[in-house]
Coordinates of C-alpha atoms and ligand atoms in Angstrom, one line a residue:
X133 CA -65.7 89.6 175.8
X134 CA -68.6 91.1 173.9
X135 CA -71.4 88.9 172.4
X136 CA -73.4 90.0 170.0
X137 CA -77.1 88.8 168.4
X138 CA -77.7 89.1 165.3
X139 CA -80.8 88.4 162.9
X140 CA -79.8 85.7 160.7
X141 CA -82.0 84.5 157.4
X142 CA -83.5 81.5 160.3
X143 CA -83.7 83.5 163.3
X144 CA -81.4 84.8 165.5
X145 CA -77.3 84.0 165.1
X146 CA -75.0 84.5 168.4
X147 CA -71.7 85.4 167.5
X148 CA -69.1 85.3 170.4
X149 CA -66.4 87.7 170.3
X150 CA -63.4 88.4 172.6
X151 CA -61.8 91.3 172.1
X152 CA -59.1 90.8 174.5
X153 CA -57.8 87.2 173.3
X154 CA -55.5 88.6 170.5
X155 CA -57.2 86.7 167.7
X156 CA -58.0 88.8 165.0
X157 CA -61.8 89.6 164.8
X158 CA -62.1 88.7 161.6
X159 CA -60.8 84.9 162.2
X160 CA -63.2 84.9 165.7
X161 CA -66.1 85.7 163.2
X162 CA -65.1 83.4 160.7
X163 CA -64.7 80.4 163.2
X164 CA -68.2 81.5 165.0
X165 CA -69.5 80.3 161.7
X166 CA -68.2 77.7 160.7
X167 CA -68.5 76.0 163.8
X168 CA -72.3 76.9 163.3
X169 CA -72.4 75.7 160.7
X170 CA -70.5 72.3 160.9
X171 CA -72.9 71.7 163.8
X172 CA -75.6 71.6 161.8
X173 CA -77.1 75.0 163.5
X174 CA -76.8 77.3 160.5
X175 CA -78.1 74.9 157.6
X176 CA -77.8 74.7 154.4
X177 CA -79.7 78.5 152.0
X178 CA -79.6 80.1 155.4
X179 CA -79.2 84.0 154.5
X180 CA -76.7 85.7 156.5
X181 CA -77.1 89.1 157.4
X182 CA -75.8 92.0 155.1
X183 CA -71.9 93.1 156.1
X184 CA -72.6 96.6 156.8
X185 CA -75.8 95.1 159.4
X186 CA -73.5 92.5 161.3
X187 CA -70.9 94.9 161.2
X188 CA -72.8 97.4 163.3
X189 CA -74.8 94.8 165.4
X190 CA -71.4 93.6 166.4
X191 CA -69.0 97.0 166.8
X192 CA -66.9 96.4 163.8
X193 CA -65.6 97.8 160.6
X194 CA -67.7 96.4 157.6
X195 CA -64.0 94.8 156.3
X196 CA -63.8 92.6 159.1
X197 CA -66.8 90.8 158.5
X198 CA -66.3 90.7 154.4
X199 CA -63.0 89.2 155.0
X200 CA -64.8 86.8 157.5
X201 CA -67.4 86.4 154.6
X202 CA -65.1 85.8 151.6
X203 CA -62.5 83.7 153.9
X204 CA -65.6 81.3 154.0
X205 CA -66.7 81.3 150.7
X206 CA -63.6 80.6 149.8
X207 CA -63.8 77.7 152.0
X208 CA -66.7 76.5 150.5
X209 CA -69.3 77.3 153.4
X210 CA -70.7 80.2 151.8
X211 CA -71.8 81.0 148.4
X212 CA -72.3 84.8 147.5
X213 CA -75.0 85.3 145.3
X214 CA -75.9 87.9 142.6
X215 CA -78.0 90.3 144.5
X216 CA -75.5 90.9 147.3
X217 CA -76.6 88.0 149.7
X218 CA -74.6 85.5 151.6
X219 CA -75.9 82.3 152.1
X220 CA -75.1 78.5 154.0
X221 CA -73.3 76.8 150.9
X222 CA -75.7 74.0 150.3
X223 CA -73.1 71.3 150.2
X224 CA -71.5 72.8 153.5
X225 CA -73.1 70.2 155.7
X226 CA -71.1 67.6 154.1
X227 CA -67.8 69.4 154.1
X228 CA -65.0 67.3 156.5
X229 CA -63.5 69.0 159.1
X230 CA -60.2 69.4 158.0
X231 CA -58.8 69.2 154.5
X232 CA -61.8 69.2 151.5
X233 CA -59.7 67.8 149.1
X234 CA -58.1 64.8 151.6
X235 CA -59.7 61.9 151.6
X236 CA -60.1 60.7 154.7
X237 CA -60.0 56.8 155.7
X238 CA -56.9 56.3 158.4
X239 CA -54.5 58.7 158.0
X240 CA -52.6 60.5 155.3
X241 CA -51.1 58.1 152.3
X242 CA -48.2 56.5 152.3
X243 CA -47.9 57.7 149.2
X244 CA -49.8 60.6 147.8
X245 CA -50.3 61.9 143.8
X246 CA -51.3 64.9 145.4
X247 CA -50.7 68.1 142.9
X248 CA -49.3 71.1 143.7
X249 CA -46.0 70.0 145.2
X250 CA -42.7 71.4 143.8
X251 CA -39.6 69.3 145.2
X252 CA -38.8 71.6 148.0
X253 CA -36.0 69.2 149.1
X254 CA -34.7 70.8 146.4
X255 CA -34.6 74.4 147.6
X256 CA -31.7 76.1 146.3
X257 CA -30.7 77.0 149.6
X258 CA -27.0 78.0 149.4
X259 CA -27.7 80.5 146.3
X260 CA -31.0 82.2 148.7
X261 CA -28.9 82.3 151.2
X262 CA -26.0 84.0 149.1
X263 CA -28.9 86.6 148.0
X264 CA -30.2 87.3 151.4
X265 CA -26.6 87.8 152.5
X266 CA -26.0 90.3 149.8
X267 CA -29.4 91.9 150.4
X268 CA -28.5 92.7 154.0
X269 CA -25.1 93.8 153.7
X270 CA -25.9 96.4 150.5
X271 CA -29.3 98.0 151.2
X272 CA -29.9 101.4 152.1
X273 CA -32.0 101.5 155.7
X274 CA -34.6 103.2 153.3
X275 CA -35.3 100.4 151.3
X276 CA -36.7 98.7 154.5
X277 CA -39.5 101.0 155.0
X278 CA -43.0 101.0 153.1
X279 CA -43.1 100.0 149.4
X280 CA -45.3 101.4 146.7
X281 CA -48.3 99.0 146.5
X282 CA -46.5 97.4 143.0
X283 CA -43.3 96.3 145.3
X284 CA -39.9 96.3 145.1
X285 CA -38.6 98.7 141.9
X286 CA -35.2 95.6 142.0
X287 CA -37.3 92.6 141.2
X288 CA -39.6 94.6 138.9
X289 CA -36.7 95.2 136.7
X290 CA -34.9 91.6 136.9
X291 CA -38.3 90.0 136.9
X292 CA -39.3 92.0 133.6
X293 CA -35.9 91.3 131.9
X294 CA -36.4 87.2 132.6
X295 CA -40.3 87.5 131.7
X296 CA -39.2 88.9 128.4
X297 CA -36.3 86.5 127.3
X298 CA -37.6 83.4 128.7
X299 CA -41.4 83.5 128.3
X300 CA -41.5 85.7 125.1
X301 CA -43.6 88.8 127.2
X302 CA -43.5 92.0 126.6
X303 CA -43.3 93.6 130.0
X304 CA -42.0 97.3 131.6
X305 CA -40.7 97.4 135.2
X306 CA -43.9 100.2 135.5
X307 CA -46.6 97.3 135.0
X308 CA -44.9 95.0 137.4
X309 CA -46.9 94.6 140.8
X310 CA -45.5 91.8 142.9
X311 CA -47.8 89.9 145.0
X312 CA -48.3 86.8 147.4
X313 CA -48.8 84.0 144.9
X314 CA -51.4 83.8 142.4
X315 CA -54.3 83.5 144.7
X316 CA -53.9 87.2 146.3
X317 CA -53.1 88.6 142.4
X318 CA -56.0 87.1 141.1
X319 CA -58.0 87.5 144.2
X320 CA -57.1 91.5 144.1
X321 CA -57.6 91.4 140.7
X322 CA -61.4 90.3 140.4
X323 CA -61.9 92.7 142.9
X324 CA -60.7 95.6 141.2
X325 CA -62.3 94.3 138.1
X326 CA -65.8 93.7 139.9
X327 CA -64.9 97.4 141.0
X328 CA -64.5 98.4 137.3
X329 CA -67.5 97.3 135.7
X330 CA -67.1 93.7 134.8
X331 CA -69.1 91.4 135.8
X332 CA -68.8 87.4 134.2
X333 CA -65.7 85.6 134.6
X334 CA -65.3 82.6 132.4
X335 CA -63.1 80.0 133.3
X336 CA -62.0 77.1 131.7
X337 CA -64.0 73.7 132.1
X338 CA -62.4 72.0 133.6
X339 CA -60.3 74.1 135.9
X340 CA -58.7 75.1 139.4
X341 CA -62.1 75.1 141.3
X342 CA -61.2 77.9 143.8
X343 CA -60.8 80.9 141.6
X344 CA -64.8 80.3 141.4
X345 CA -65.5 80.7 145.0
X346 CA -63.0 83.8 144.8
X347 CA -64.9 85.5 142.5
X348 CA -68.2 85.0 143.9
X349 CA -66.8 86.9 147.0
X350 CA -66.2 89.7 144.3
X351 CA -69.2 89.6 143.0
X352 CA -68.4 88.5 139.3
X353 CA -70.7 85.7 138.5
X354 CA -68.9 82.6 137.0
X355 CA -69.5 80.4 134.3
X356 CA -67.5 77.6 132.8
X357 CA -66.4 77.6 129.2
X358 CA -65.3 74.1 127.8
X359 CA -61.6 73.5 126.8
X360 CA -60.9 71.4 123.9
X361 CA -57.7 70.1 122.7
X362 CA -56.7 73.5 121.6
X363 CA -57.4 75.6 124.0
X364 CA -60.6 77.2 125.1
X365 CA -63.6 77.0 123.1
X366 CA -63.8 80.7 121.9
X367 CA -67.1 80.1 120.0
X368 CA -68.7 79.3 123.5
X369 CA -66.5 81.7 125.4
X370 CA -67.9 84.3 122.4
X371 CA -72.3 82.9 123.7
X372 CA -71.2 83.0 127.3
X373 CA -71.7 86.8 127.4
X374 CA -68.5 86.7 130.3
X375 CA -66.5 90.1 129.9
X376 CA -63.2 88.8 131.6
X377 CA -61.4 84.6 130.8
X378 CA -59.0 82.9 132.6
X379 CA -57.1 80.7 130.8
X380 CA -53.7 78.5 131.4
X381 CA -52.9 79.0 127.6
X382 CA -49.0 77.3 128.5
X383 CA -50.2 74.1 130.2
X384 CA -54.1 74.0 130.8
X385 CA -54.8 72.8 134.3
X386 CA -55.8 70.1 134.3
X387 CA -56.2 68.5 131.1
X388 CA -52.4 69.3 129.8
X389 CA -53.7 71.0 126.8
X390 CA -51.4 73.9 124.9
X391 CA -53.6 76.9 123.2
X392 CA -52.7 76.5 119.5
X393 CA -51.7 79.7 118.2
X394 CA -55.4 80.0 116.5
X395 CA -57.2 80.3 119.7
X396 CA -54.5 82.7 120.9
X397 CA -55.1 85.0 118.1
X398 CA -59.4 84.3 118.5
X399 CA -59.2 85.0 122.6
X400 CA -57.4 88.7 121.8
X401 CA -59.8 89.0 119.0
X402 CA -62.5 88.2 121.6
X403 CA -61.0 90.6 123.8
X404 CA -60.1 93.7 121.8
X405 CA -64.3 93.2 120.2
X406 CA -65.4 93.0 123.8
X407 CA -63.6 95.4 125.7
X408 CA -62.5 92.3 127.5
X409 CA -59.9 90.9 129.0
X410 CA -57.6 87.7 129.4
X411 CA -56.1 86.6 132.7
X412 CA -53.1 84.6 132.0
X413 CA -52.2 82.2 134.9
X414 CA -48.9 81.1 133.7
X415 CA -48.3 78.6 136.3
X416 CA -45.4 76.0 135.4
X417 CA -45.0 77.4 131.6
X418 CA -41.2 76.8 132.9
X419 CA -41.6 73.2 132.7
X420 CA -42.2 71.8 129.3
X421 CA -39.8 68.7 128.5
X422 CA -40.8 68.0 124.8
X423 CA -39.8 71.4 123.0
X424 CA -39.3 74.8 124.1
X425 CA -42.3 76.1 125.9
X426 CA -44.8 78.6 124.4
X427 CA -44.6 82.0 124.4
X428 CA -47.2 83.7 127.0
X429 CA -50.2 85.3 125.2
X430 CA -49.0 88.2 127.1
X431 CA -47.2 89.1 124.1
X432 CA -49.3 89.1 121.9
X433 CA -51.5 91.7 123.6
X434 CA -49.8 93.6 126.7
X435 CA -53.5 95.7 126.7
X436 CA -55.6 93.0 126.9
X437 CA -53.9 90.3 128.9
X438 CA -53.4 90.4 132.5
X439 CA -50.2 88.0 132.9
X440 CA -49.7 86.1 136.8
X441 CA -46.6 84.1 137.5
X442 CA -46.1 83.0 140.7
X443 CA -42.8 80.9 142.3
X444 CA -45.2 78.2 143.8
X445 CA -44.1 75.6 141.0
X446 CA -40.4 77.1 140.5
X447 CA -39.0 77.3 144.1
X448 CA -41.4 76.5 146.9
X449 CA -45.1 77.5 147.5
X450 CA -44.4 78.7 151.0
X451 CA -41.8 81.5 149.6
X452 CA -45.5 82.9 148.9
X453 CA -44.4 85.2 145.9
X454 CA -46.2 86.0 142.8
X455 CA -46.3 88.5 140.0
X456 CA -48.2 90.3 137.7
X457 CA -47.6 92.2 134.2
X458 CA -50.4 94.6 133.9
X459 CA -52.0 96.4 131.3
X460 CA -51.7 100.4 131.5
X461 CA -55.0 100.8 133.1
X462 CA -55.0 98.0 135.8
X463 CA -51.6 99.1 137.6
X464 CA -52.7 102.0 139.3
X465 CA -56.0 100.4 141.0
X466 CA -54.1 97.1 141.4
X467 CA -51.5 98.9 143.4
X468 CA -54.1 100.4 145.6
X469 CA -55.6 97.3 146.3
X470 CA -52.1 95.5 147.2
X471 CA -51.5 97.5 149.5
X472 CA -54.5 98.1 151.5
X473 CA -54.7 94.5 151.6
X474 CA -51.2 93.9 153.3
X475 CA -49.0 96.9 153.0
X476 CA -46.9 95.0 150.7
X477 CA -44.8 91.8 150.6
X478 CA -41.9 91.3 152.4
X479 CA -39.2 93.7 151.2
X480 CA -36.2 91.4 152.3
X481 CA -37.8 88.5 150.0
X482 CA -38.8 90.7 147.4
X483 CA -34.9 92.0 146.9
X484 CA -33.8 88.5 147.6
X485 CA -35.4 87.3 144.6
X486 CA -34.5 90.0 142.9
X487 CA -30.7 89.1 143.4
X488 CA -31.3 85.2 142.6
X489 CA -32.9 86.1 139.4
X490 CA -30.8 89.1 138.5
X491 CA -27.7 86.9 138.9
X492 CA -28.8 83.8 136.9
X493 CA -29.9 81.7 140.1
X494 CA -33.5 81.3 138.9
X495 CA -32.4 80.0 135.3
X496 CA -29.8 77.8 137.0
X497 CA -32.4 76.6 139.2
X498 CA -34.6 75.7 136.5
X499 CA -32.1 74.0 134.6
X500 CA -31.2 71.6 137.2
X501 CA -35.3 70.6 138.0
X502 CA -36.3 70.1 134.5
X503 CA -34.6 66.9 134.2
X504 CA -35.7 65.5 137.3
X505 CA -39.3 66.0 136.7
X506 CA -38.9 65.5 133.5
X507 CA -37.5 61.8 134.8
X508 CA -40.2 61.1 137.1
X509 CA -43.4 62.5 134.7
X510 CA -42.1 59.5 132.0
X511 CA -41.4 57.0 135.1
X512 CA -45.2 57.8 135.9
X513 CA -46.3 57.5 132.2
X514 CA -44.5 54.3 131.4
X515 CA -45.6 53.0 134.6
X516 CA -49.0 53.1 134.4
X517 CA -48.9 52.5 130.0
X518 CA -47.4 48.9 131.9
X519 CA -49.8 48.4 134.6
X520 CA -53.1 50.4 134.0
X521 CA -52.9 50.9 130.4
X522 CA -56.4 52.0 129.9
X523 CA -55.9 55.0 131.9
X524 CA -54.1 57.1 129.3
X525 CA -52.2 60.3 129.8
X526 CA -53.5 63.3 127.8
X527 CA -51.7 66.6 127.4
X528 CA -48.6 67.7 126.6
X529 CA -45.1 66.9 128.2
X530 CA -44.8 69.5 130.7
X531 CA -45.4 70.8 134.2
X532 CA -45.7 68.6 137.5
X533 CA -49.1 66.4 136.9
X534 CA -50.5 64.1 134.6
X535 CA -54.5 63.5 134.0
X536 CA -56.2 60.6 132.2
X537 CA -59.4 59.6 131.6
X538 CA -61.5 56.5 133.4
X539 CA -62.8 53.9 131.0
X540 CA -66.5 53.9 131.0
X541 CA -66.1 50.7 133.7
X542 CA -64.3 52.5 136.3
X543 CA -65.8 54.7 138.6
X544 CA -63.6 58.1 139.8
X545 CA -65.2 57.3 143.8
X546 CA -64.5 54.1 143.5
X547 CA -60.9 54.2 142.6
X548 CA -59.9 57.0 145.2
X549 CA -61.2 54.9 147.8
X550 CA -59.9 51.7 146.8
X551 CA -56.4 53.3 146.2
X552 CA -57.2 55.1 149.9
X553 CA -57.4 51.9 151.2
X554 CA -54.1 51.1 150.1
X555 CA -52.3 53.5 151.5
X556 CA -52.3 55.6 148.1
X557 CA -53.5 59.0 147.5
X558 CA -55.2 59.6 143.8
X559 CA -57.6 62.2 143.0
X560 CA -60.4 63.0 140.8
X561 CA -61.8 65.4 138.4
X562 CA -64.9 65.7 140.2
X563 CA -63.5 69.1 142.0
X564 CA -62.8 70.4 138.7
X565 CA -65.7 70.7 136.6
X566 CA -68.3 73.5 136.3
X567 CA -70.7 72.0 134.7
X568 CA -69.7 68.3 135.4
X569 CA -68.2 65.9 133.0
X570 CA -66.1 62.6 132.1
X571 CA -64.7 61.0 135.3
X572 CA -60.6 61.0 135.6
X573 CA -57.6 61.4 137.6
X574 CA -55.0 64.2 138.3
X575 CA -51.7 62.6 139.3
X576 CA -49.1 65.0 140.8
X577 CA -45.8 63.8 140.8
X578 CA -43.7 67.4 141.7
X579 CA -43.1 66.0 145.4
X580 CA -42.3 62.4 144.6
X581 CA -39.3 60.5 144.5
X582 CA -39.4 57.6 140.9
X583 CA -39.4 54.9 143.7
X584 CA -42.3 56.3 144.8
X585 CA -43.8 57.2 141.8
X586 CA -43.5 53.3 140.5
X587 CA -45.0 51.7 144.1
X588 CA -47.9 54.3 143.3
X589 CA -48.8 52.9 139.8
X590 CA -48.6 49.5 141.2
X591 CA -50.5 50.1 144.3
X592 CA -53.0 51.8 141.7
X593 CA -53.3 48.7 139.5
X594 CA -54.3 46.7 142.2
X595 CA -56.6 49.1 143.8
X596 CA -58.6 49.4 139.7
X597 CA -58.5 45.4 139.4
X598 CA -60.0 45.4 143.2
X599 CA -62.6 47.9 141.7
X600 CA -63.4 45.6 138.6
X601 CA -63.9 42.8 140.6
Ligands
PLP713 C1 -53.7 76.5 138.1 C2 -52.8 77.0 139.2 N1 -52.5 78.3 139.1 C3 -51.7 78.9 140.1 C4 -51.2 78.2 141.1 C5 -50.3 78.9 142.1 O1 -51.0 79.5 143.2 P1 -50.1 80.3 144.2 O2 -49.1 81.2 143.4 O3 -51.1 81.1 145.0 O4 -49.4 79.4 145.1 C6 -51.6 76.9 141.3 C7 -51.2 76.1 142.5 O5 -51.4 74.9 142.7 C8 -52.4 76.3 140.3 O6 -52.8 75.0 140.4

């Protein structure tokens, strides 16, 4: 075991490692401090000591301790600010043990509008399992070894051909780079941005609040941009001064909105006056139930837009695959950075995929899940337009959540914990904004089965008239 001291902003920090227990340094380091801090011993503005200083007070490589670092800003314990310092997130004290976004009366739910959950039941197991087969019995022993940081040359090429026909892209096998969902593409990618020269992200307002704390670990500073029923503002996007957006032009997360064709057309202009450019988190474009989805800006500007995919919404978030259509200059740095972060993802998956696309799986898949979500997100909608109907759905028909606003009378708190209290899990906006704003509630429905979905309403209805009285 070696311990180490180290000067902290508020005296001295003991950090405890055990080189012999066969826990990765960098997840010793990270738990030594959150454990500080969660017992109150490392409070809230502390300054932590640069990387490169703990890493030689304490024997290690500097990447050990930023992936400690950035592992806990992502978490929500740290916040890195411009300057280069780390410091005790101020809100940290107050973050629960386990699960941020959970609230946390007596249990889980019984029944739970959490978002993010694909059916996995549905799993198209007997078509993977055709694919793997094949995979194993037809590839060359060579194929098993190292990949090239983009990944596996099969699924760039079947991946590129769907992209193109079904979401309107205009991507080559070359600009392909294959990653481990969305949150190591775009992860990799502020990186190698931050790396680049750029330095403000703007993200939509409201949004998906961990990208933020991603970025800060970069070193891009963050600043929200609002969204309007169109799309994002451009005008304000324009006065922010950012030099890189994300935007979910198919199906903004969370509000549902669609970028109208003139804000498409303004972001590129943006872009293209800037030097900029436009991350494209095409999440769950696959789902849209009203009309034939969108084209992805991608399209419209393979030189400006950075277009992620991932199969978290399609197959099953645990298959932890994700992709990326880059422009020219991005694929040689993004490559680099793949694969010093993990060597790669798993070959065997990669080429599995690869033959479930290439062989129509993927589109059959598709097929099959639209009109079952498509069944439970107007089960949800009619539901609540019967028992709540002052909390109105906005956005489009599409994807696997709803959100509507709270009337002025209902508080967001108040309603999570009342519904909590029934054995019903609702969620808030409140995560979502930058720069705060109107009080509302995300309902996922991906994971749910209609019965469910229709106890949920009704369990919500009495947990808002239990709030009004
Ligand atoms: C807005 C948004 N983008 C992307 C993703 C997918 O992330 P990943 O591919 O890392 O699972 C999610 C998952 O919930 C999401 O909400």
């Amino acid at each position: 075991m070696s311990r180490s001291r180290t000067n902290s902003g508020t005296g001295e920090l003991l950090v405890e490692l055990r080189r012999d227990s066969g826990v990765p340094l960098h997840q010793q380091l990270e738990s030594g401090i959150r454990e500080r801090i969660r017992q109150g011993l490392l409070r809230a503005d502390t300054v932590l000591p640069a990387t490169r200083a703990l890493a030689s007070d304490l024997g290690l490589s500097r990447g050990v301790v930023v992936e400690a670092y950035q592992q806990l800003v992502a978490e929500g314990y740290l916040v890195s600010r411009t300057g280069g310092y780390t410091q005790v997130a101020p809100a940290a004290a107050r973050i629960p043990q386990h699960d941020k976004a959970k609230p946390s009366l007596s249990g889980p739910p019984r029944i739970d509008f959490r978002y993010s959950r694909p059916d996995v039941s549905q799993f198209p197991r007997a078509a993977w399992l055709r694919s793997i087969r094949k995979v194993l019995n037809e590839t060359p022993h060579d194929a098993l070894a190292y990949l090239d940081g983009r990944g596996s040359v099969a699924l760039h090429e079947a991946l590129s051909d769907y992209l193109n026909r079904v979401r309107g892209t205009s991507a080559v096998a070359e600009n392909m780079l294959i990653c481990n969902g969305f949150a190591q593409g775009s992860r990799l990618l502020l990186q190698v941005l931050a790396a680049a020269g750029y330095r403000k992200l703007a993200v939509e307002d409201p949004s998906d609040n961990e990208l933020r704390a991603v970025a800060a670990a970069a070193g891009l500073e963050s600043v929200g941009v609002p969204v309007l029923e169109t799309g994002l503002d451009v005008e304000a996007l324009e006065r922010s001064g950012a030099d890189v957006v994300l935007v979910t032009a198919a199906h903004q997360f969370p509000t549902g909105a669609v970028t109208s064709a003139g804000t498409r057309a303004a972001l590129v202009e943006w872009a293209n006056r800037r030097g900029g450019l436009v991350i494209e988190d095409d999440y769950d474009a696959e789902y849209r139930y009203d009309r034939e989805p969108i084209g992805a800006m991608q399209g419209l500007a393979p030189d400006r837009v950075a277009y992620a995919g991932t199969a978290s919404k399609t197959l099953a978030p645990g298959l932890r695959l994700g992709w990326m259509i880059l422009p020219d200059w991005l694929v040689e740095p993004m490559a680099e950075a793949k694969f010093v972060d993990d060597r790669g993802s798993s070959v065997l998956d990669q080429m599995t995929f690869a033959d479930f696309v290439a062989r129509g799986e993927f589109d059959r898949h598709l097929r099959r899940m639209r009109p079952r979500y498509r069944v439970l997100r107007d089960t949800l909608v009619g539901r609540l337009a019967e028992k709540v109907p002052d909390l109105q759905p906005i956005g489009v028909s599409a994807g696997l959540h709803v959100m509507t606003w709270l009337p002025p009378d209902l508080s967001e708190a108040e309603v999570v914990r009342a519904a909590l209290e029934r054995g019903l899990g609702v969620y808030g906006l409140a995560p979502y904004w930058v720069d705060g704003g109107r009080e509302g509630l995300v309902f996922g429905y991906g994971g749910l089965t209609e019965k469910a979905v229709v106890e949920g309403i009704d369990l919500l209805a009495e947990a808002v008239a239990a709030v009004r009285r």
